[in-house]
């Protein structure tokens, strides 16, 4: 046996390749394979077990009794072979019989052999068989031999799959993991959903493992590494343009791995052993996985996921399999699985088939969450490890309301889910029944309930839930779903359709808020413009005022679409009054321009600003007299108040919307608006949560713009409360510096039988 693993494996692979290319039956090939491996490793025994109908069957052997072939069968988990397959793990023993899992099979005559080494034959991360060697003399196999066996097993997987000898395809994905698993996460978008797991970035399937031209494979890896490093560098430089919304910390780790000499060296060694570039990357990954499994350290296992991600990225580059699941199309009801997603990426999916989303990261106010909420797609975030606990195609049940995720549910669980769904639908029907009832508190205070929208279809929600209008129309959604910058005419068509659907109810159009985590792929910036903190960077109104061509086109589109009606325009991320003035002047200029050309105009234009930047609160006396309305964007506002990135998964649950700091801030703003008699509303996600909405009403807020699904529950709450009593309680809590506002408000509601669901 040659002394380096590469040379040893290469020697075997060269011989195996001849066998694989020969025109004999699959069985004859397997018989040949066990001979070659046995000889090369000077092993008396070499056997191949394959999974057939869920059981491991001896398919070929050299050294054991031939009568045992196709007779000896082991269940998964049974004996050493079953253990290797179940754990997808290598075993190397000098005395097989002394292992607690050893299961003696007399028909094989294996009692003569003492040492035993076995490796799993893996396809799509599942064992489809086991390759093992046995030796009379009790000695452990050497590292080189084990390495060679593992490389051979990898090549065997290809032969076996091509010959369709073992269970393969979706059904074999359940080979090692048939159990039901229950997981929890962070409730991002409420709802229930059932569908089959689809990976946003599908795993690459390796078709060819043995190289024809080693040098060419080496070159492929070199250029794939160069491309990957370029991608990572670009992402680290501009986190907002990261395709998966990765965070800086993750990106730094990615970078460390991408430039890791050891990793490239190991891949090159695997290529030296005769593997293709794809197989070499996977081979190294398998080896790392096995090593990591022996180290029980959560920090390291996190890093392992990063490396898995990166290896998968490298595989996609090298194999040219670059597409996401959206580009391939969903074929059935799907639950999308991803580490993280950008809002534009989510919008690429077919809304009829996309039933739910599960993320390993995610936060409540990240735009992908907001988009999912707008699409009515339930999302569970921060589900650790999901990509490694579920197989593509597995059935998944999500009940975000109960914070429960079931992978591979049993029939009973499916039935229970259907029953619960039925109850939820009944409850929804109750909300629908409330659709035409006014949103008025028990003591007669009217609270306007409007909806947040962004897509053409969202306008239909108005009638469905009985809302008072659209309080926030995020115009940038149209930009996010387009492959190119939407032309003015296209924008105008959308605005007109939305206004038509709304009838005489108001629609508040917010001018484009792009930048931050809402990156437009067709508006890539120059390198020198990349930002460290995009959420606090050149975004929203800042960008729109500087690139005013975009804003002018949008203003024209809005004015023309609202001809004969009242147009409500609102500007995002206003930080100083002059920005508002400038934006308003720009729209007014377009209005005059149209007027001069005798175009039909809106009967009135109402101007509003979003309060998202805390500094604006200090200049309300200057701003308010110029405004028709103010809308508080609590998503951005709270991220800036607490200096906590709204998309950062670790901060997702750290600060409470019902913290005294936020509530006091809002209280001050509401009171100032009252002094100036300017209507003020809240349009952040906070207002869509029943308890938070209750607190806002308690602060004197009389207009909420929320996700359509929340209108029912929030209206039910409003109709049940006594606003004057609640306002007195809020005053007491804020003035008294209460630290447990959430608990106090919950208690108040529970005592009065007010539903918070
Ligand atoms: C907000 O910041 O609260 C808001 C409504 O705007 P967006 O979530 O689109 O940034
Ligand atoms: Mg905002």
XYZ file of C-alpha atoms and ligand atoms in Angstrom:
768
model
C 0.000 0.000 0.000
C 1.478 3.407 -0.975
C 2.248 5.566 2.020
C 0.199 8.676 1.244
C -3.579 8.552 1.302
C -3.741 10.253 -2.112
C -1.477 7.725 -3.771
C -3.246 4.802 -2.125
C -6.672 5.992 -3.182
C -5.473 6.889 -6.647
C -4.142 3.399 -7.196
C -7.494 1.877 -6.276
C -9.502 4.453 -8.188
C -7.603 3.819 -11.408
C -8.512 0.169 -11.199
C -12.076 0.919 -10.150
C -12.556 3.222 -13.070
C -11.836 0.371 -15.459
C -14.415 -1.741 -13.684
C -17.000 0.980 -13.780
C -16.450 1.538 -17.480
C -16.704 -2.174 -18.309
C -19.854 -3.516 -19.923
C -20.719 -6.086 -17.310
C -23.671 -6.335 -14.952
C -23.796 -4.223 -11.804
C -23.443 -7.360 -9.671
C -20.332 -8.402 -11.588
C -18.905 -4.933 -11.057
C -19.494 -5.101 -7.315
C -17.824 -8.506 -7.180
C -14.847 -7.018 -8.941
C -14.783 -4.009 -6.647
C -14.535 -6.078 -3.458
C -11.675 -8.025 -5.016
C -9.750 -4.891 -5.924
C -10.198 -3.250 -2.536
C -9.419 -6.412 -0.636
C -6.223 -6.909 -2.605
C -5.135 -3.288 -2.373
C -5.591 -3.158 1.383
C -4.244 -6.709 1.805
C -7.471 -7.532 3.565
C -8.819 -11.034 3.684
C -12.360 -9.756 3.631
C -13.998 -6.902 1.772
C -17.803 -6.655 1.685
C -20.431 -4.298 0.399
C -23.810 -3.938 2.060
C -26.480 -1.874 0.340
C -29.736 -0.472 1.645
C -32.623 -2.149 -0.070
C -36.179 -1.631 1.116
C -34.806 0.053 4.193
C -32.584 -2.903 5.182
C -28.856 -3.429 4.720
C -28.216 -6.435 2.489
C -24.886 -8.097 1.793
C -24.429 -7.530 -1.945
C -20.885 -8.685 -2.576
C -18.024 -10.099 -0.585
C -14.555 -11.389 -0.878
C -13.555 -13.569 2.007
C -16.944 -14.245 3.611
C -19.007 -17.223 2.522
C -20.644 -16.588 -0.866
C -23.867 -18.279 0.349
C -24.400 -15.259 2.572
C -24.664 -12.852 -0.386
C -28.236 -11.513 -0.630
C -29.075 -13.612 2.418
C -27.442 -11.710 5.262
C -29.591 -8.708 6.035
C -29.369 -6.221 8.881
C -31.806 -3.587 9.992
C -30.588 -0.020 10.221
C -28.862 0.341 13.546
C -28.322 -3.408 13.870
C -24.783 -4.736 14.230
C -21.655 -2.842 13.287
C -22.793 -2.391 9.698
C -26.154 -1.018 10.796
C -24.435 1.315 13.238
C -22.170 2.738 10.545
C -25.148 3.359 8.256
C -27.313 4.935 10.933
C -24.631 7.236 12.259
C -23.069 7.798 8.831
C -19.791 7.213 10.601
C -16.594 5.230 10.156
C -15.665 2.396 12.528
C -12.142 1.034 12.942
C -11.788 -1.827 15.461
C -9.009 -4.268 16.213
C -11.457 -6.701 17.830
C -14.888 -6.528 16.261
C -16.535 -9.087 18.549
C -15.826 -7.029 21.654
C -17.836 -4.048 20.393
C -21.228 -3.880 22.184
C -23.095 -3.617 18.868
C -21.405 -6.591 17.260
C -23.978 -9.032 15.919
C -22.685 -12.417 14.867
C -24.016 -13.907 11.612
C -23.015 -17.581 11.376
C -23.856 -17.888 7.659
C -20.984 -15.536 6.822
C -18.213 -17.403 8.581
C -16.901 -14.130 9.935
C -15.794 -15.603 13.259
C -12.365 -16.119 11.706
C -11.751 -12.408 11.451
C -10.860 -10.089 14.263
C -10.190 -6.624 12.969
C -12.928 -4.693 11.264
C -13.179 -1.328 9.503
C -16.243 0.011 7.782
C -17.200 3.251 6.099
C -20.634 4.462 5.026
C -21.413 4.815 1.330
C -23.106 8.182 1.285
C -25.453 9.812 -1.164
C -27.293 13.054 -0.462
C -25.880 12.950 3.051
C -27.526 9.598 3.794
C -25.953 6.162 3.939
C -27.054 3.991 1.041
C -24.653 1.251 1.992
C -21.554 0.229 3.900
C -18.153 -0.817 2.643
C -16.130 -2.855 5.082
C -12.945 -4.800 5.374
C -12.003 -7.492 7.870
C -8.754 -9.082 8.812
C -7.787 -12.212 10.704
C -5.012 -10.563 12.600
C -6.289 -8.225 15.364
C -4.923 -4.816 14.370
C -6.517 -1.481 13.690
C -6.452 -0.277 10.106
C -4.093 2.590 9.432
C -5.195 6.119 8.692
C -4.104 5.821 5.026
C -6.205 2.719 4.612
C -9.279 4.317 6.152
C -8.831 7.388 3.968
C -8.563 5.190 0.902
C -11.698 3.288 1.908
C -13.611 6.530 2.379
C -12.578 7.833 -1.016
C -13.534 4.555 -2.634
C -16.894 4.594 -0.851
C -17.567 7.966 -2.351
C -16.928 6.704 -5.861
C -18.986 3.609 -5.141
C -21.967 5.812 -4.341
C -21.952 6.938 -7.949
C -21.740 3.392 -9.306
C -24.536 2.208 -7.035
C -26.808 5.120 -7.808
C -26.280 4.764 -11.566
C -27.089 1.072 -11.404
C -30.057 1.789 -9.130
C -28.929 -0.961 -6.817
C -29.851 0.660 -3.543
C -32.805 2.708 -2.338
C -32.291 6.163 -3.745
C -34.143 9.380 -4.419
C -36.552 10.965 -2.003
C -37.538 7.724 -0.321
C -33.998 6.966 0.704
C -33.811 10.302 2.433
C -35.788 8.714 5.210
C -33.349 5.862 5.511
C -31.560 7.099 8.558
C -33.986 9.602 9.897
C -37.573 8.560 9.942
C -38.538 10.022 13.279
C -40.717 13.007 13.930
C -38.848 16.002 15.225
C -40.326 18.971 17.050
C -38.483 22.280 16.963
C -39.090 25.817 18.196
C -37.930 29.221 17.119
C -38.797 32.877 17.132
C -42.335 33.677 15.983
C -41.867 36.085 13.093
C -45.072 35.813 11.088
C -48.015 34.071 12.725
C -49.998 31.398 10.994
C -50.137 27.703 10.250
C -48.776 25.929 7.215
C -48.044 22.486 5.869
C -45.817 21.616 2.960
C -42.706 19.849 1.793
C -39.250 21.117 2.649
C -37.497 22.996 -0.110
C -34.016 24.388 0.378
C -33.632 27.927 -0.872
C -30.200 26.939 -2.045
C -30.484 23.307 -2.960
C -27.648 20.984 -2.156
C -25.501 20.187 -5.145
C -25.748 16.650 -6.407
C -22.436 15.276 -7.512
C -22.747 13.330 -10.726
C -19.131 12.373 -11.431
C -16.610 11.474 -8.840
C -13.637 10.040 -10.733
C -11.576 12.536 -12.688
C -10.531 12.040 -16.265
C -7.988 14.816 -16.191
C -6.601 15.665 -12.771
C -4.903 18.843 -13.930
C -8.141 20.167 -15.389
C -9.904 19.448 -12.080
C -7.209 21.316 -10.214
C -7.722 24.332 -12.454
C -11.486 24.192 -11.910
C -10.979 24.335 -8.163
C -8.499 27.194 -8.416
C -10.880 29.320 -10.425
C -13.853 28.393 -8.230
C -11.896 29.496 -5.159
C -11.002 32.766 -6.853
C -14.638 33.388 -7.709
C -15.840 32.494 -4.244
C -13.282 34.756 -2.569
C -14.337 37.574 -4.825
C -17.990 37.020 -3.802
C -17.142 36.918 -0.113
C -14.982 40.023 -0.335
C -17.794 41.839 -2.081
C -20.276 40.780 0.554
C -18.022 41.689 3.454
C -17.558 45.093 1.902
C -21.269 45.599 1.470
C -23.326 43.600 3.916
C -26.517 45.137 2.555
C -25.935 43.547 -0.807
C -25.294 40.098 0.666
C -27.558 37.784 -1.267
C -28.538 35.906 1.846
C -28.475 38.845 4.208
C -25.511 37.361 6.035
C -24.210 39.323 8.899
C -20.837 40.811 9.324
C -19.709 38.275 11.890
C -20.652 35.359 9.685
C -19.017 37.016 6.742
C -15.789 37.423 8.649
C -15.814 33.708 9.404
C -16.577 32.984 5.769
C -13.638 35.072 4.799
C -11.379 33.228 7.187
C -12.412 29.888 5.688
C -12.320 31.122 2.103
C -8.670 32.021 2.512
C -7.757 29.014 4.624
C -4.682 27.368 3.152
C -5.393 24.091 4.893
C -8.769 23.752 3.237
C -7.446 24.350 -0.275
C -4.572 21.994 0.367
C -6.846 19.184 1.492
C -9.077 19.643 -1.538
C -6.029 19.502 -3.795
C -4.868 16.322 -2.115
C -8.278 14.790 -2.723
C -7.971 15.743 -6.377
C -4.549 14.087 -6.421
C -6.236 10.905 -5.312
C -8.182 10.897 -8.572
C -11.418 12.646 -7.653
C -13.224 15.338 -9.600
C -13.298 18.857 -8.187
C -16.849 18.375 -6.871
C -16.056 15.028 -5.294
C -12.875 16.385 -3.748
C -14.728 19.266 -2.081
C -17.363 16.884 -0.777
C -14.763 14.359 0.338
C -12.951 16.948 2.433
C -16.254 18.122 3.816
C -17.230 14.598 4.826
C -13.945 14.181 6.626
C -14.360 17.484 8.460
C -17.914 16.567 9.406
C -16.715 13.321 10.942
C -13.980 15.037 12.900
C -16.313 17.749 14.151
C -18.842 15.221 15.288
C -16.343 13.964 17.804
C -15.864 17.431 19.294
C -18.831 18.507 21.348
C -18.470 22.254 21.280
C -21.406 24.482 20.281
C -19.100 27.240 19.120
C -17.239 24.915 16.824
C -20.442 23.448 15.525
C -21.595 26.956 14.584
C -18.381 27.391 12.675
C -18.985 24.039 11.046
C -22.241 25.354 9.625
C -20.422 28.308 8.182
C -17.941 25.987 6.568
C -20.782 23.807 5.238
C -22.358 26.877 3.745
C -19.159 27.873 2.127
C -18.388 24.405 0.835
C -21.850 24.324 -0.689
C -21.202 27.690 -2.284
C -17.925 26.406 -3.686
C -19.697 23.325 -5.009
C -22.326 25.449 -6.687
C -19.699 27.569 -8.364
C -17.619 24.628 -9.522
C -20.602 22.668 -10.813
C -22.389 25.641 -12.319
C -25.552 24.746 -10.332
C -26.111 28.320 -9.263
C -29.862 28.724 -9.139
C -32.063 29.040 -6.077
C -35.171 26.944 -5.616
C -37.237 29.908 -6.846
C -35.615 29.764 -10.239
C -36.342 26.075 -10.515
C -39.973 26.584 -9.559
C -41.978 25.013 -6.736
C -43.762 21.849 -7.752
C -45.912 21.319 -4.676
C -46.904 23.067 -1.451
C -43.581 24.134 -0.051
C -41.978 25.200 3.205
C -38.868 27.123 2.344
C -35.747 26.509 4.393
C -32.881 28.989 4.471
C -30.270 30.444 6.695
C -31.573 33.875 5.818
C -33.178 35.559 2.835
C -33.383 38.964 1.286
C -36.850 40.453 0.660
C -36.334 40.350 -3.113
C -35.360 36.695 -2.970
C -38.546 35.815 -1.135
C -40.678 37.677 -3.642
C -39.304 35.479 -6.414
C -41.272 32.500 -5.138
C -44.625 31.400 -6.462
C -47.085 32.669 -3.876
C -49.597 29.921 -4.536
C -47.150 27.175 -3.603
C -45.073 28.871 -0.941
C -46.822 28.017 2.323
C -44.236 28.852 4.956
C -40.660 29.875 5.627
C -38.201 28.613 8.225
C -35.024 30.564 8.824
C -31.972 29.857 10.913
C -31.640 33.589 11.478
C -34.288 36.258 10.974
C -35.780 39.019 13.092
C -39.203 40.586 13.542
C -38.621 43.794 11.662
C -36.243 42.591 8.950
C -37.738 43.388 5.581
C -37.930 39.769 4.583
C -40.260 39.275 7.545
C -42.345 42.262 6.535
C -42.586 41.000 2.962
C -43.593 37.535 4.174
C -46.223 39.121 6.400
C -47.517 41.050 3.412
C -47.628 37.812 1.433
C -49.467 36.071 4.269
C -46.725 33.473 4.598
C -46.009 32.266 8.154
C -42.355 32.488 9.192
C -40.529 30.879 12.066
C -37.067 32.296 12.634
C -34.008 31.395 14.637
C -34.571 27.671 14.224
C -31.105 26.432 14.910
C -29.714 23.805 12.641
C -32.869 23.378 10.582
C -30.913 22.832 7.393
C -29.266 19.828 8.960
C -32.317 18.305 10.569
C -34.580 18.171 7.583
C -34.311 16.497 4.213
C -35.434 18.075 1.006
C -38.990 16.845 0.456
C -39.770 16.020 4.116
C -43.264 16.925 5.215
C -43.297 19.849 7.620
C -46.068 21.298 9.739
C -45.588 24.778 11.098
C -47.752 26.247 13.774
C -46.115 29.574 14.414
C -48.898 30.629 16.781
C -47.879 27.775 19.064
C -44.196 28.180 18.213
C -44.013 24.592 17.039
C -42.475 23.022 14.032
C -42.979 19.354 13.247
C -40.722 17.574 10.813
C -42.135 14.319 9.430
C -45.365 14.404 11.473
C -47.225 11.173 12.127
C -50.748 10.629 10.804
C -52.169 11.545 14.237
C -50.249 14.780 14.248
C -51.512 15.612 10.782
C -55.040 15.061 11.985
C -54.528 17.214 15.070
C -53.095 19.916 12.848
C -56.125 19.789 10.562
C -58.411 20.121 13.568
C -56.521 23.104 14.898
C -56.506 24.682 11.476
C -60.237 24.274 11.434
C -60.567 26.062 14.779
C -58.256 28.859 13.606
C -60.322 29.248 10.495
C -63.405 29.481 12.659
C -61.753 32.184 14.722
C -60.770 33.949 11.540
C -64.374 33.687 10.454
C -65.329 35.462 13.683
C -62.961 38.268 12.793
C -64.461 38.390 9.326
C -67.878 38.676 10.950
C -66.523 41.753 12.734
C -65.410 43.189 9.423
C -68.260 45.641 9.166
C -68.375 46.586 12.813
C -66.781 49.928 13.616
C -63.371 50.101 15.243
C -64.509 51.978 18.317
C -63.565 51.442 21.953
C -66.176 50.532 24.554
C -66.191 54.175 25.672
C -66.737 55.461 22.169
C -63.255 56.403 20.979
C -62.705 55.805 17.260
C -59.399 54.163 16.308
C -58.677 54.110 12.586
C -57.402 50.724 11.467
C -55.532 50.804 8.209
C -53.350 48.186 6.532
C -49.775 48.084 5.344
C -49.385 47.002 1.748
C -46.866 46.937 -1.047
C -48.096 44.681 -3.786
C -50.982 45.056 -6.196
C -52.903 42.155 -4.672
C -52.614 43.594 -1.171
C -55.317 46.112 -1.936
C -57.863 43.287 -1.966
C -57.146 42.784 1.723
C -58.913 46.073 2.422
C -62.325 44.589 1.732
C -61.493 41.238 3.208
C -60.647 42.600 6.638
C -62.703 45.778 6.549
C -59.869 48.266 6.996
C -60.170 52.042 6.826
C -57.564 52.402 4.096
C -53.920 51.728 3.346
C -51.836 53.530 5.939
C -48.513 52.585 4.418
C -48.031 51.555 0.821
C -44.386 50.547 0.511
C -43.742 51.572 -3.082
C -40.284 50.035 -3.083
C -41.779 46.525 -3.186
C -42.436 47.024 -6.888
C -38.788 47.927 -7.317
C -37.725 44.877 -5.341
C -39.708 42.422 -7.451
C -38.572 43.852 -10.785
C -35.508 42.655 -12.605
C -34.950 46.192 -13.874
C -35.908 49.657 -12.663
C -39.704 49.960 -13.119
C -40.548 52.651 -15.649
C -42.820 55.558 -14.730
C -45.781 54.188 -16.691
C -45.518 50.899 -14.869
C -45.413 52.645 -11.510
C -48.408 54.741 -12.458
C -50.418 51.663 -13.438
C -49.749 50.067 -10.075
C -50.700 53.186 -8.103
C -53.875 53.609 -10.098
C -54.895 49.992 -9.611
C -54.355 50.322 -5.869
C -56.324 53.575 -5.692
C -59.144 52.033 -7.717
C -59.258 49.024 -5.400
C -59.346 51.305 -2.360
C -62.287 53.312 -3.735
C -62.916 56.253 -1.431
C -60.650 54.966 1.332
C -57.297 56.754 1.610
C -54.038 55.216 0.415
C -50.864 56.669 1.863
C -48.075 56.156 -0.638
C -44.631 56.187 0.816
C -41.960 57.215 -1.667
C -39.261 54.629 -2.295
C -37.322 53.439 0.696
C -34.453 51.552 -0.855
C -31.029 50.869 0.550
C -30.501 49.247 3.947
C -31.580 45.640 3.675
C -33.695 46.510 0.637
C -30.967 46.288 -1.963
C -31.850 46.483 -5.625
C -29.729 44.106 -7.671
C -29.883 46.438 -10.674
C -28.739 49.418 -8.664
C -25.346 48.173 -7.555
C -23.195 50.921 -6.196
C -19.633 51.675 -7.023
C -17.077 50.108 -4.703
C -16.074 53.383 -3.132
C -19.673 53.980 -2.091
C -19.983 50.823 -0.016
C -21.179 51.406 3.511
C -20.358 49.939 6.884
C -23.809 50.692 8.287
C -26.295 50.649 5.423
C -29.359 51.030 7.686
C -27.931 54.353 8.793
C -26.502 55.093 5.414
C -27.477 56.483 2.091
C -31.007 55.152 1.925
C -34.645 56.171 1.561
C -35.160 59.921 1.228
C -31.428 60.606 1.361
C -30.834 58.551 -1.733
C -34.030 59.783 -3.383
C -33.154 63.459 -2.961
C -29.647 62.939 -4.295
C -30.782 60.866 -7.253
C -33.823 62.970 -7.864
C -34.527 61.516 -11.317
C -36.029 58.521 -9.579
C -38.066 60.662 -7.206
C -39.335 62.949 -9.972
C -40.527 59.986 -12.013
C -42.289 58.590 -8.973
C -43.912 61.909 -8.110
C -45.247 62.197 -11.676
C -46.530 58.631 -11.560
C -48.310 59.288 -8.258
C -49.842 62.607 -9.333
C -51.149 61.208 -12.596
C -52.438 58.017 -10.988
C -54.400 60.040 -8.412
C -55.991 62.398 -10.938
C -59.388 63.481 -9.602
C -58.713 62.025 -6.153
C -56.884 62.996 -2.974
C -53.249 61.933 -3.097
C -51.472 61.096 0.156
C -47.677 61.132 -0.097
C -45.361 60.272 2.738
C -41.579 60.522 2.910
C -39.452 57.890 4.686
C -36.498 58.460 6.998
C -36.902 62.215 7.261
C -34.080 63.299 9.576
C -34.287 67.069 9.374
C -37.131 69.408 8.366
C -35.281 70.657 5.268
C -35.307 67.139 3.811
C -39.069 67.091 4.089
C -39.272 70.566 2.580
C -37.097 69.558 -0.333
C -39.073 66.374 -1.009
C -42.353 68.241 -0.844
C -41.014 70.952 -3.166
C -39.995 68.283 -5.625
C -43.502 66.843 -5.754
C -45.033 70.323 -5.928
C -42.731 71.130 -8.828
C -44.017 68.119 -10.713
C -47.563 69.155 -9.926
C -46.970 72.595 -11.434
C -45.300 71.042 -14.438
C -48.352 68.886 -15.064
C -50.674 71.795 -14.409
C -48.913 73.882 -17.051
C -49.540 71.092 -19.512
C -53.195 70.998 -18.503
C -53.011 67.455 -17.256
C -55.685 66.230 -14.883
C -54.446 66.534 -11.312
C -55.392 65.218 -7.869
C -58.014 67.365 -6.160
C -55.628 67.699 -3.220
C -52.216 66.448 -2.170
C -51.719 65.656 1.511
C -48.130 65.471 2.681
C -46.784 63.410 5.527
C -43.461 62.431 7.045
C -42.389 59.274 8.742
C -40.869 59.629 12.135
C -38.189 56.964 12.120
C -35.095 58.944 13.032
C -35.173 60.032 16.691
C -33.624 63.426 15.876
C -36.828 64.449 14.151
C -38.669 64.327 17.442
C -36.616 67.277 18.642
C -37.761 69.514 15.802
C -41.440 68.693 15.656
C -42.270 72.323 16.458
C -40.607 73.285 13.179
C -41.906 70.379 11.160
C -45.474 69.837 12.311
C -46.923 73.146 11.082
C -45.846 72.106 7.565
C -47.353 68.627 7.712
C -50.755 67.152 7.005
C -49.976 64.014 8.989
C -47.188 62.174 10.782
C -46.613 58.432 10.776
C -44.333 56.757 13.274
C -42.264 53.947 11.782
C -41.491 51.996 14.915
C -39.331 49.432 13.112
C -36.606 51.888 12.259
C -37.321 54.185 15.174
C -36.686 51.486 17.757
C -33.562 50.262 15.997
C -32.165 53.773 16.234
C -33.426 54.448 19.751
C -31.818 51.299 21.087
C -28.899 51.309 18.644
C -29.883 47.732 17.794
C -29.821 46.573 14.182
C -33.369 45.498 13.319
C -32.108 42.617 11.189
C -29.580 41.280 13.679
C -30.703 37.816 14.765
C -29.003 38.023 18.148
C -30.777 41.265 18.996
C -34.134 40.069 17.731
C -35.518 39.460 21.206
C -33.328 41.688 23.284
C -35.367 44.865 23.593
C -39.063 45.091 24.194
C -41.405 47.364 22.299
C -43.153 47.839 25.604
C -40.028 49.227 27.217
C -40.480 52.449 29.103
C -37.967 54.238 26.873
C -39.924 53.591 23.708
C -43.285 54.303 25.273
C -42.148 57.573 26.852
C -40.666 58.643 23.546
C -43.906 57.881 21.729
C -45.941 59.561 24.440
C -44.009 62.789 23.987
C -44.453 62.691 20.204
C -48.186 61.994 20.467
C -48.681 64.874 22.874
C -46.753 67.301 20.678
C -48.803 66.264 17.647
C -51.953 66.882 19.644
C -50.729 70.389 20.507
C -50.243 71.104 16.813
C -53.430 69.276 15.849
C -51.604 67.071 13.371
C -52.957 63.521 13.030
C -50.413 60.935 14.077
C -50.397 57.195 13.483
C -48.110 54.205 13.892
C -47.232 52.087 10.872
C -44.456 49.822 12.210
C -44.904 46.134 12.988
C -45.438 46.980 16.648
C -49.000 48.120 15.968
C -49.984 44.725 14.577
C -49.398 42.921 17.875
C -52.470 43.084 20.017
C -50.861 43.959 23.348
C -48.563 46.539 21.779
C -51.502 48.009 19.867
C -53.356 48.292 23.166
C -50.433 50.204 24.666
C -50.435 52.550 21.672
C -54.133 53.257 22.059
C -53.367 53.901 25.720
C -50.875 56.554 24.621
C -53.565 58.295 22.608
C -52.737 56.911 19.164
C -55.908 56.869 17.090
C -54.560 55.523 13.802
C -52.776 52.231 13.309
C -51.560 50.857 10.026
C -50.936 47.162 10.425
C -50.661 43.893 8.594
C -54.078 42.758 7.290
C -54.029 39.558 9.350
C -53.883 41.644 12.533
C -56.917 43.795 11.794
C -59.374 41.241 13.226
C -57.612 40.617 16.539
C -56.725 44.285 17.031
C -60.265 45.398 16.265
C -61.622 42.856 18.757
C -59.284 44.302 21.389
C -60.265 47.892 20.584
C -63.957 47.117 20.861
C -63.375 45.541 24.260
C -61.365 48.265 25.987
C -62.254 51.370 27.867
C -59.796 53.878 26.378
C -60.058 56.399 29.213
C -59.295 53.764 31.834
C -56.401 52.420 29.745
C -54.990 55.894 29.222
C -55.012 56.495 32.963
C -53.155 53.226 33.506
C -50.535 54.118 30.893
C -50.009 57.500 32.503
C -49.464 55.831 35.858
C -47.017 53.303 34.393
C -44.997 55.897 32.496
C -44.892 58.503 35.235
C -44.153 55.894 37.877
C -41.267 54.430 35.857
C -42.770 50.920 35.816
C -40.336 48.212 34.837
C -42.844 45.508 34.027
C -45.149 47.256 31.614
C -45.748 44.144 29.535
C -46.832 42.155 32.558
C -48.989 44.994 33.938
C -50.795 45.515 30.644
C -51.324 41.793 30.186
C -52.794 41.556 33.663
C -55.082 44.515 32.995
C -56.333 42.856 29.816
C -56.780 39.430 31.373
C -58.784 40.875 34.276
C -61.148 42.421 31.759
C -61.397 39.349 29.545
C -59.766 41.153 26.676
C -58.467 38.661 24.091
C -54.836 39.269 23.221
C -54.492 36.543 20.564
C -40.721 51.403 9.909
O -39.518 51.624 9.864
O -41.343 51.251 10.974
C -41.522 51.289 8.686
C -42.827 51.186 8.730
O -40.854 51.267 7.517
P -40.058 49.983 6.977
O -40.371 48.850 7.883
O -40.498 49.760 5.591
O -38.632 50.433 7.068
Mg -38.654 52.289 8.035
